[in-house]
Amino acid sequence: MTTTGEEHTTAGTGPWWWVRWRSAVLDAGLATASAVECAGEGIRFAHDAGLPVPVGVGFGLIAGSVLLLRRKWPIAVVLVSIAITPAQMGFLMGLVGLYTLAASELPRRIIGALAGMSFAGMLIVTFVRAHQGVVRGDVTMGDWFVPFISITTAIGMTAPPVLLGLYVGARRRLMESLRERADSLERELQLLAERAEERAEWARNEERTRIAREMHDVVAHRVSLMVVHAAALQAVARKDPEKAVKNAALVGDMGRQALTELREMLGVLRTGDGLGVRVQSVPLAAVGAAAAAAASRAADDSESGVGAGAGFGFGSGALSVDGPCLAELDELIGQSAAAGMVVDLSVEGDVRAYAPEVEQTTYRVVQEALTNVHKHAAGAKTHVRLAHRVSEIAMQVENECPSEPEPGAGASVLLPSGGNGLLGMKERVAALGGVFVSGPTDVGGFRVSAVIPAEA
């Protein structure tokens, strides 16, 4: 089927080859007018050819009705109009056929060839008819009249419909291309919006994981020590009041420290300090742009390893809480020793300052490892080793096999475990480009080792 430059839709609503009912009604009206014209001109054709009038009228009706096929077969319509030109009929068919042909998407050489044939046919027929009129004396003009009227008629019947059809066809194709570009742009924008939403959701999930890891590290260690001290306080309350008072003071101090750190984190989450803006009603486009930007910043932070282990924050890390450093390791180990754990600390290499995220991750790994010893190997001797190397810092926390409790010492303290400690340590170290290994030792203990680049 030959296209004609008309507006196409994927699912037409018109009959047969018409896209719309309006187009079908228009073509039916043009075909009726053409059939009536050819039928009227067929009467004169019948007289000139010596045929019965009904034959000439019927021939005109059939020839003029061919215009109904102009959208499907424009070439056939033009050829029929050229064929009946000697009978001096089908002028409307010729005009509409040439317009439809020029407006179609057929090759220009076909359009030019058929337009040239129509021009030649009209020129010859008009020249012959005008010359016959001069010979019979119907026209008294000079010799210039015959070529002038022939050329003028041929041009007038050929050039306007062809030029108009070329213009309309080009305009329709331009509109279709613009519409396709608009549809393509809309699909691209929709795809970008979906990707921005996916990246924003990914950023939110990463932030939830980061907050959960930070709160676990801050709260779990101190609460575990508080439980251990509370159990010891219960055991010695009546036997050694002085030691009970000391343990009670330790429990109070650790509780206050835990509450302080927890209050700082929750306060930042509640007030949004560092965000710089309040939540306002903004246009949807601005929300999409902000979500895409936040997702991009979060992805960049994740790839570079910055922020996943340095405190906790939203997006680029603007929302953060100052974390611990290596200088606080002695206090951390002292708290565990006060809870009854035998801890041996050894440091190798020259002590120096590291990036805040490196020091905080190192502190959290040691803290979580000691917490696990309190939970799963209470009373076991623990060795904490820290090595300052040229381009990295290494740490290892290893506990020996816990000894059997002495008779009458009371039940050991059972601390709940969420199973997220080792996973959180591994995530922190991996985010800085380090290596984390954990597992049981050959003698029944447990070892946690990590190596973090100094320039993370």
Tab-separated table of N, CA, C and O in Angstrom, residues 313-357:
chain	number	residue	atom	x	y	z
A	313	GLY	N	25.343	9.664	57.528
A	313	GLY	CA	24.763	10.867	56.963
A	313	GLY	C	23.868	10.520	55.818
A	313	GLY	O	23.765	9.385	55.421
A	314	PHE	N	23.242	11.518	55.240
A	314	PHE	CA	22.345	11.330	54.115
A	314	PHE	C	23.042	11.814	52.868
A	314	PHE	O	23.505	12.940	52.798
A	315	GLY	N	23.044	10.950	51.829
A	315	GLY	CA	23.583	11.350	50.536
A	315	GLY	C	25.073	11.542	50.600
A	315	GLY	O	25.833	10.609	50.731
A	316	SER	N	25.512	12.764	50.513
A	316	SER	CA	26.933	13.059	50.413
A	316	SER	C	27.635	13.136	51.743
A	316	SER	O	28.798	13.451	51.813
A	317	GLY	N	26.974	12.870	52.813
A	317	GLY	CA	27.633	12.883	54.102
A	317	GLY	C	27.542	14.190	54.821
A	317	GLY	O	28.236	14.417	55.809
A	318	ALA	N	26.672	15.122	54.358
A	318	ALA	CA	26.547	16.413	55.038
A	318	ALA	C	25.979	16.242	56.426
A	318	ALA	O	26.268	17.010	57.331
A	319	LEU	N	25.180	15.198	56.603
A	319	LEU	CA	24.587	14.932	57.907
A	319	LEU	C	25.452	13.901	58.600
A	319	LEU	O	25.478	12.739	58.229
A	320	SER	N	26.189	14.261	59.601
A	320	SER	CA	27.126	13.329	60.229
A	320	SER	C	27.292	13.664	61.698
A	320	SER	O	26.981	14.738	62.151
A	321	VAL	N	27.788	12.668	62.403
A	321	VAL	CA	28.098	12.819	63.827
A	321	VAL	C	29.565	12.483	63.999
A	321	VAL	O	30.053	11.497	63.446
A	322	ASP	N	30.292	13.294	64.741
A	322	ASP	CA	31.710	13.047	64.958
A	322	ASP	C	31.890	11.687	65.613
A	322	ASP	O	31.277	11.395	66.644
A	323	GLY	N	32.742	10.850	65.007
A	323	GLY	CA	32.953	9.508	65.516
A	323	GLY	C	34.206	9.418	66.363
A	323	GLY	O	34.961	10.377	66.514
A	324	PRO	N	34.456	8.238	66.918
A	324	PRO	CA	35.634	8.036	67.770
A	324	PRO	C	36.900	7.986	66.932
A	324	PRO	O	36.870	7.907	65.707
A	325	CYS	N	38.042	8.007	67.619
A	325	CYS	CA	39.339	7.965	66.952
A	325	CYS	C	40.223	6.958	67.672
A	325	CYS	O	39.857	6.386	68.702
A	326	LEU	N	41.436	6.759	67.141
A	326	LEU	CA	42.334	5.757	67.719
A	326	LEU	C	42.809	6.139	69.114
A	326	LEU	O	43.161	5.261	69.914
A	327	ALA	N	42.825	7.428	69.421
A	327	ALA	CA	43.263	7.849	70.749
A	327	ALA	C	42.331	7.342	71.847
A	327	ALA	O	42.715	7.309	73.024
A	328	GLU	N	41.114	6.938	71.485
A	328	GLU	CA	40.150	6.466	72.473
A	328	GLU	C	40.184	4.964	72.661
A	328	GLU	O	39.356	4.407	73.387
A	329	LEU	N	41.128	4.276	71.975
A	329	LEU	CA	41.200	2.825	72.118
A	329	LEU	C	41.549	2.414	73.547
A	329	LEU	O	41.038	1.408	74.066
A	330	ASP	N	42.444	3.158	74.194
A	330	ASP	CA	42.816	2.811	75.575
A	330	ASP	C	41.598	2.850	76.493
A	330	ASP	O	41.408	1.969	77.350
A	331	GLU	N	40.768	3.873	76.334
A	331	GLU	CA	39.557	3.958	77.156
A	331	GLU	C	38.614	2.801	76.855
A	331	GLU	O	37.993	2.224	77.764
A	332	LEU	N	38.494	2.443	75.574
A	332	LEU	CA	37.633	1.327	75.192
A	332	LEU	C	38.091	0.028	75.835
A	332	LEU	O	37.286	-0.734	76.397
A	333	ILE	N	39.388	-0.232	75.759
A	333	ILE	CA	39.923	-1.468	76.352
A	333	ILE	C	39.809	-1.417	77.870
A	333	ILE	O	39.550	-2.429	78.538
A	334	GLY	N	39.971	-0.232	78.454
A	334	GLY	CA	39.803	-0.108	79.902
A	334	GLY	C	38.389	-0.442	80.337
A	334	GLY	O	38.181	-1.043	81.407
A	335	GLN	N	37.397	-0.070	79.556
A	335	GLN	CA	36.009	-0.403	79.890
A	335	GLN	C	35.806	-1.913	79.883
A	335	GLN	O	35.114	-2.463	80.738
A	336	SER	N	36.384	-2.586	78.895
A	336	SER	CA	36.253	-4.044	78.859
A	336	SER	C	36.985	-4.689	80.027
A	336	SER	O	36.504	-5.673	80.617
A	337	ALA	N	38.174	-4.141	80.370
A	337	ALA	CA	38.896	-4.688	81.514
A	337	ALA	C	38.116	-4.485	82.801
A	337	ALA	O	38.101	-5.355	83.679
A	338	ALA	N	37.431	-3.330	82.920
A	338	ALA	CA	36.627	-3.084	84.119
A	338	ALA	C	35.459	-4.045	84.219
A	338	ALA	O	34.950	-4.296	85.317
A	339	ALA	N	35.038	-4.579	83.077
A	339	ALA	CA	33.930	-5.540	83.080
A	339	ALA	C	34.405	-6.950	83.359
A	339	ALA	O	33.604	-7.894	83.302
A	340	GLY	N	35.696	-7.134	83.633
A	340	GLY	CA	36.210	-8.443	83.994
A	340	GLY	C	36.950	-9.156	82.896
A	340	GLY	O	37.422	-10.276	83.090
A	341	MET	N	37.101	-8.548	81.750
A	341	MET	CA	37.811	-9.178	80.643
A	341	MET	C	39.299	-8.904	80.764
A	341	MET	O	39.711	-7.785	81.079
A	342	VAL	N	40.105	-9.920	80.498
A	342	VAL	CA	41.556	-9.772	80.474
A	342	VAL	C	41.949	-9.415	79.043
A	342	VAL	O	41.841	-10.249	78.132
A	343	VAL	N	42.403	-8.172	78.830
A	343	VAL	CA	42.691	-7.677	77.501
A	343	VAL	C	44.162	-7.298	77.422
A	343	VAL	O	44.663	-6.574	78.286
A	344	ASP	N	44.819	-7.789	76.382
A	344	ASP	CA	46.228	-7.474	76.157
A	344	ASP	C	46.325	-6.660	74.873
A	344	ASP	O	45.971	-7.141	73.794
A	345	LEU	N	46.811	-5.399	74.977
A	345	LEU	CA	46.935	-4.512	73.827
A	345	LEU	C	48.399	-4.387	73.438
A	345	LEU	O	49.249	-4.093	74.287
A	346	SER	N	48.673	-4.582	72.132
A	346	SER	CA	50.028	-4.396	71.613
A	346	SER	C	49.952	-3.549	70.353
A	346	SER	O	49.071	-3.751	69.507
A	347	VAL	N	50.890	-2.584	70.273
A	347	VAL	CA	50.910	-1.655	69.135
A	347	VAL	C	52.285	-1.732	68.490
A	347	VAL	O	53.308	-1.648	69.170
A	348	GLU	N	52.297	-1.897	67.166
A	348	GLU	CA	53.537	-1.959	66.405
A	348	GLU	C	53.596	-0.779	65.435
A	348	GLU	O	52.577	-0.330	64.921
A	349	GLY	N	54.794	-0.288	65.190
A	349	GLY	CA	54.967	0.799	64.250
A	349	GLY	C	54.800	2.158	64.896
A	349	GLY	O	54.439	2.287	66.074
A	350	ASP	N	55.067	3.177	64.108
A	350	ASP	CA	54.970	4.556	64.590
A	350	ASP	C	53.524	5.021	64.532
A	350	ASP	O	52.879	4.978	63.471
A	351	VAL	N	53.051	5.489	65.678
A	351	VAL	CA	51.669	5.986	65.750
A	351	VAL	C	51.590	7.316	65.001
A	351	VAL	O	52.419	8.196	65.188
A	352	ARG	N	50.591	7.447	64.154
A	352	ARG	CA	50.405	8.681	63.387
A	352	ARG	C	48.910	8.900	63.154
A	352	ARG	O	48.087	8.021	63.434
A	353	ALA	N	48.600	10.066	62.657
A	353	ALA	CA	47.196	10.415	62.414
A	353	ALA	C	46.760	9.896	61.040
A	353	ALA	O	47.527	9.889	60.084
A	354	TYR	N	45.511	9.443	60.990
A	354	TYR	CA	44.898	8.955	59.754
A	354	TYR	C	43.666	9.799	59.434
A	354	TYR	O	43.245	10.647	60.226
A	355	ALA	N	43.102	9.513	58.297
A	355	ALA	CA	41.847	10.172	57.924
A	355	ALA	C	40.765	9.796	58.934
A	355	ALA	O	40.791	8.699	59.504
A	356	PRO	N	39.827	10.690	59.215
A	356	PRO	CA	38.801	10.390	60.233
A	356	PRO	C	38.064	9.088	59.971
A	356	PRO	O	37.790	8.327	60.908
A	357	GLU	N	37.742	8.786	58.703
A	357	GLU	CA	36.987	7.562	58.442
A	357	GLU	C	37.826	6.321	58.704
A	357	GLU	O	37.301	5.280	59.106
